[in-house]
Amino acid sequence: MKRILLLLSILISTQINAQVVINELDCDQAGTDAAEFIELIGEPNTSLDGLIVVCFNGSNNLSYAAYDLNGFSTDANGLFVLGNIGVNGVSIEIPGNSIQNGGNN
């Protein structure tokens, strides 16, 4: 099984009461990664103020991207999506090939 050397972290301020977690991640498609996404889930219509999604390189543990979620909230289904233009329902658009893939281990 392919092991993804991608670590994602949501930094949550102590002022946030609702729990928001990573629900689904797709960082590797055949060919160019043009449909990458990170899907978060929480209670419906939850403010994401104070949250940041941070992507880490699994080989050196350094952050390579951060997405500030201030001003955003989950939708009526409790979902929030960061992804490429080819993904439906994206709230924050990210460039293709921007979520790193890991190697086989």
Coordinates of N, CA and C in Angstrom, one line a residue:
M1 N 0.8 -1.2 0.0 CA 0.0 0.0 0.0 C 0.9 1.2 0.0
K2 N 0.5 2.2 -0.8 CA 1.3 3.4 -0.9 C 1.1 4.2 0.4
R3 N 2.2 4.5 1.0 CA 2.2 5.3 2.2 C 2.5 6.8 1.9
I4 N 1.6 7.6 2.2 CA 1.7 9.0 1.9 C 2.5 9.7 2.9
L5 N 3.6 10.3 2.5 CA 4.5 11.0 3.4 C 4.1 12.5 3.5
L6 N 2.8 12.7 3.6 CA 2.3 14.0 3.7 C 1.6 14.1 5.1
L7 N 2.0 15.0 5.8 CA 1.3 15.2 7.1 C 0.5 16.5 7.0
L8 N -0.7 16.5 7.5 CA -1.5 17.7 7.5 C -1.9 17.9 9.0
S9 N -1.9 19.2 9.2 CA -2.2 19.6 10.6 C -3.2 20.7 10.6
I10 N -4.1 20.7 11.5 CA -5.0 21.8 11.7 C -4.7 22.4 13.0
L11 N -4.3 23.6 13.0 CA -3.9 24.3 14.2 C -5.2 25.0 14.7
I12 N -5.6 24.6 15.9 CA -6.9 25.1 16.4 C -6.7 26.0 17.6
S13 N -7.2 27.2 17.6 CA -7.1 28.1 18.7 C -7.9 27.5 19.9
T14 N -7.6 27.9 21.1 CA -8.3 27.5 22.2 C -9.7 28.1 22.3
Q15 N -10.0 29.0 21.4 CA -11.3 29.6 21.4 C -12.4 28.9 20.6
I16 N -11.9 27.9 19.9 CA -12.8 27.1 19.0 C -13.4 25.9 19.9
N17 N -14.8 25.8 19.9 CA -15.4 24.8 20.6 C -15.8 23.6 19.8
A18 N -16.1 23.8 18.5 CA -16.5 22.8 17.6 C -15.3 22.0 17.1
Q19 N -15.4 20.7 16.9 CA -14.3 19.9 16.4 C -14.4 19.9 14.9
V20 N -13.3 20.2 14.2 CA -13.2 20.1 12.7 C -12.0 19.2 12.5
V21 N -12.2 18.2 11.6 CA -11.2 17.2 11.3 C -11.0 17.0 9.8
I22 N -9.9 16.4 9.4 CA -9.8 16.1 8.0 C -10.6 14.8 7.7
N23 N -11.5 14.9 6.8 CA -12.4 13.8 6.4 C -11.9 13.0 5.3
E24 N -11.4 13.7 4.3 CA -10.9 13.0 3.1 C -9.8 13.8 2.4
L25 N -8.8 13.1 1.8 CA -7.7 13.7 1.1 C -7.4 12.9 -0.1
D26 N -7.2 13.6 -1.2 CA -6.8 13.0 -2.5 C -5.7 13.9 -3.0
C27 N -4.5 13.3 -3.0 CA -3.3 14.1 -3.4 C -2.6 13.5 -4.6
D28 N -3.1 12.4 -5.2 CA -2.4 11.7 -6.2 C -3.3 11.0 -7.2
Q29 N -3.3 11.6 -8.4 CA -4.1 11.0 -9.5 C -3.2 10.5 -10.6
A30 N -3.7 9.8 -11.5 CA -2.8 9.3 -12.7 C -2.5 10.6 -13.5
G31 N -1.2 10.7 -13.9 CA -0.8 11.9 -14.6 C -0.6 13.1 -13.7
T32 N -1.0 14.2 -14.3 CA -1.0 15.5 -13.5 C -2.0 15.5 -12.4
D33 N -1.7 15.9 -11.2 CA -2.6 15.9 -10.1 C -3.5 17.2 -10.2
A34 N -4.6 17.1 -11.0 CA -5.4 18.2 -11.3 C -6.7 18.1 -10.6
A35 N -6.9 17.2 -9.7 CA -8.1 17.1 -8.9 C -7.8 16.8 -7.4
E36 N -6.7 17.4 -6.9 CA -6.4 17.2 -5.5 C -7.3 18.0 -4.6
F37 N -7.6 17.4 -3.4 CA -8.4 18.2 -2.5 C -8.1 17.7 -1.1
I38 N -8.5 18.5 -0.1 CA -8.5 18.2 1.3 C -9.9 18.6 1.7
E39 N -10.6 17.6 2.3 CA -12.0 17.9 2.8 C -12.0 17.8 4.3
L40 N -12.6 18.9 4.9 CA -12.7 19.0 6.3 C -14.2 18.7 6.6
I41 N -14.4 18.2 7.8 CA -15.8 18.0 8.3 C -16.0 18.4 9.7
G42 N -17.1 19.0 10.0 CA -17.4 19.4 11.4 C -19.0 19.6 11.4
E43 N -19.4 20.3 12.4 CA -20.9 20.6 12.5 C -21.2 21.5 11.4
P44 N -22.5 21.4 10.9 CA -22.9 22.3 9.8 C -22.8 23.8 10.2
N45 N -22.3 24.6 9.2 CA -22.2 26.1 9.4 C -21.3 26.5 10.5
T46 N -20.3 25.7 10.8 CA -19.3 26.1 11.8 C -18.3 27.0 11.3
S47 N -18.1 28.1 12.0 CA -17.0 29.1 11.7 C -15.7 28.4 11.8
L48 N -14.8 28.7 10.8 CA -13.5 28.1 10.8 C -12.4 29.2 11.2
D49 N -12.9 30.3 11.7 CA -12.0 31.3 12.2 C -11.0 30.7 13.3
G50 N -9.8 31.0 13.1 CA -8.7 30.5 14.1 C -8.1 29.2 13.6
L51 N -8.6 28.7 12.5 CA -8.0 27.4 12.0 C -7.1 27.6 10.8
I52 N -6.1 26.8 10.7 CA -5.1 26.9 9.6 C -4.8 25.4 9.2
V53 N -4.9 25.1 7.9 CA -4.5 23.8 7.4 C -3.0 24.0 7.0
V54 N -2.2 23.2 7.5 CA -0.7 23.2 7.2 C -0.3 21.9 6.6
C55 N 0.4 22.0 5.5 CA 0.9 20.8 4.8 C 2.4 20.7 5.1
F56 N 2.8 19.5 5.5 CA 4.2 19.2 5.8 C 4.8 18.2 4.9
N57 N 6.1 18.4 4.5 CA 6.8 17.4 3.7 C 7.2 16.3 4.7
G58 N 6.9 15.1 4.3 CA 7.1 13.9 5.2 C 8.6 13.5 5.2
S59 N 9.4 14.0 4.3 CA 10.8 13.6 4.3 C 11.7 14.5 5.2
N60 N 11.3 15.7 5.4 CA 12.1 16.6 6.2 C 11.3 17.4 7.3
N61 N 10.0 17.1 7.4 CA 9.1 17.6 8.4 C 9.0 19.1 8.3
L62 N 9.2 19.7 7.2 CA 9.1 21.2 7.0 C 7.7 21.5 6.3
S63 N 7.1 22.6 6.8 CA 5.9 23.0 6.2 C 6.2 23.6 4.8
Y64 N 5.3 23.2 3.8 CA 5.4 23.8 2.5 C 4.2 24.5 2.0
A65 N 3.1 24.5 2.8 CA 1.9 25.3 2.5 C 1.1 25.5 3.7
A66 N 0.4 26.6 3.8 CA -0.5 26.9 4.9 C -1.7 27.6 4.3
Y67 N -2.9 27.2 4.8 CA -4.1 27.9 4.3 C -4.9 28.4 5.5
D68 N -5.0 29.7 5.6 CA -5.7 30.3 6.7 C -7.2 30.2 6.4
L69 N -8.0 29.7 7.4 CA -9.4 29.5 7.2 C -10.3 30.6 7.8
N70 N -9.7 31.7 8.3 CA -10.5 32.8 8.8 C -11.4 33.3 7.8
G71 N -12.7 33.6 8.2 CA -13.7 34.1 7.3 C -14.5 33.0 6.6
F72 N -14.1 31.8 6.7 CA -14.8 30.6 6.1 C -15.6 29.9 7.2
S73 N -16.5 29.0 6.7 CA -17.2 28.1 7.6 C -17.6 26.9 6.8
T74 N -17.9 25.8 7.5 CA -18.4 24.6 6.9 C -19.8 24.9 6.3
D75 N -20.2 24.1 5.3 CA -21.4 24.3 4.6 C -22.6 23.6 5.4
A76 N -23.7 23.6 4.8 CA -24.9 23.1 5.5 C -24.8 21.6 5.8
N77 N -23.8 20.9 5.2 CA -23.6 19.5 5.4 C -22.4 19.3 6.4
G78 N -21.8 20.4 6.8 CA -20.6 20.3 7.7 C -19.3 20.1 7.0
L79 N -19.3 20.3 5.7 CA -18.1 20.1 4.9 C -17.4 21.4 4.4
F80 N -16.1 21.3 4.2 CA -15.3 22.4 3.7 C -14.2 21.8 2.8
V81 N -14.0 22.3 1.6 CA -13.1 21.7 0.7 C -12.1 22.7 0.2
L82 N -10.8 22.4 0.3 CA -9.7 23.1 -0.4 C -9.3 22.2 -1.5
G83 N -9.2 22.7 -2.7 CA -8.9 21.8 -3.9 C -8.6 22.6 -5.2
N84 N -8.3 21.8 -6.2 CA -8.0 22.3 -7.5 C -9.3 22.7 -8.2
I85 N -9.2 23.4 -9.3 CA -10.3 23.9 -10.0 C -11.2 22.8 -10.5
G86 N -10.6 21.6 -10.7 CA -11.4 20.4 -11.2 C -12.2 19.7 -10.2
V87 N -12.2 20.2 -9.0 CA -13.0 19.6 -7.9 C -14.2 20.4 -7.6
N88 N -15.4 19.7 -7.5 CA -16.6 20.4 -7.2 C -16.7 20.8 -5.8
G89 N -17.3 22.0 -5.5 CA -17.6 22.4 -4.2 C -16.4 23.0 -3.5
V90 N -15.4 23.5 -4.2 CA -14.2 24.0 -3.5 C -14.5 25.4 -3.0
S91 N -14.0 25.6 -1.7 CA -14.1 26.9 -1.1 C -12.8 27.7 -1.2
I92 N -11.7 27.0 -1.1 CA -10.4 27.6 -1.4 C -9.8 26.9 -2.5
E93 N -9.5 27.6 -3.6 CA -8.8 26.9 -4.8 C -7.3 26.9 -4.6
I94 N -6.7 25.8 -4.8 CA -5.3 25.6 -4.8 C -4.8 25.2 -6.1
P95 N -3.5 25.5 -6.5 CA -3.0 25.1 -7.8 C -2.9 23.6 -7.9
G96 N -2.9 23.1 -9.2 CA -2.6 21.7 -9.4 C -1.2 21.3 -9.0
N97 N -1.0 20.1 -8.6 CA 0.3 19.5 -8.1 C 0.8 20.3 -6.9
S98 N -0.1 20.8 -6.0 CA 0.4 21.6 -4.9 C 0.4 20.7 -3.6
I99 N -0.3 19.6 -3.5 CA -0.2 18.7 -2.4 C 0.8 17.6 -2.7
Q100 N 1.8 17.5 -1.9 CA 2.9 16.6 -2.2 C 2.5 15.2 -2.0
N101 N 3.0 14.3 -2.8 CA 2.8 12.8 -2.7 C 4.0 12.2 -2.1
G102 N 3.8 11.1 -1.4 CA 4.8 10.3 -0.8 C 5.3 9.2 -1.7
G103 N 6.4 8.6 -1.4 CA 6.9 7.4 -2.1 C 6.3 6.1 -1.6
N104 N 6.6 5.0 -2.2 CA 6.2 3.7 -1.8 C 7.2 3.3 -0.7
N105 N 6.6 2.8 0.4 CA 7.4 2.2 1.5 C 6.9 0.9 1.9

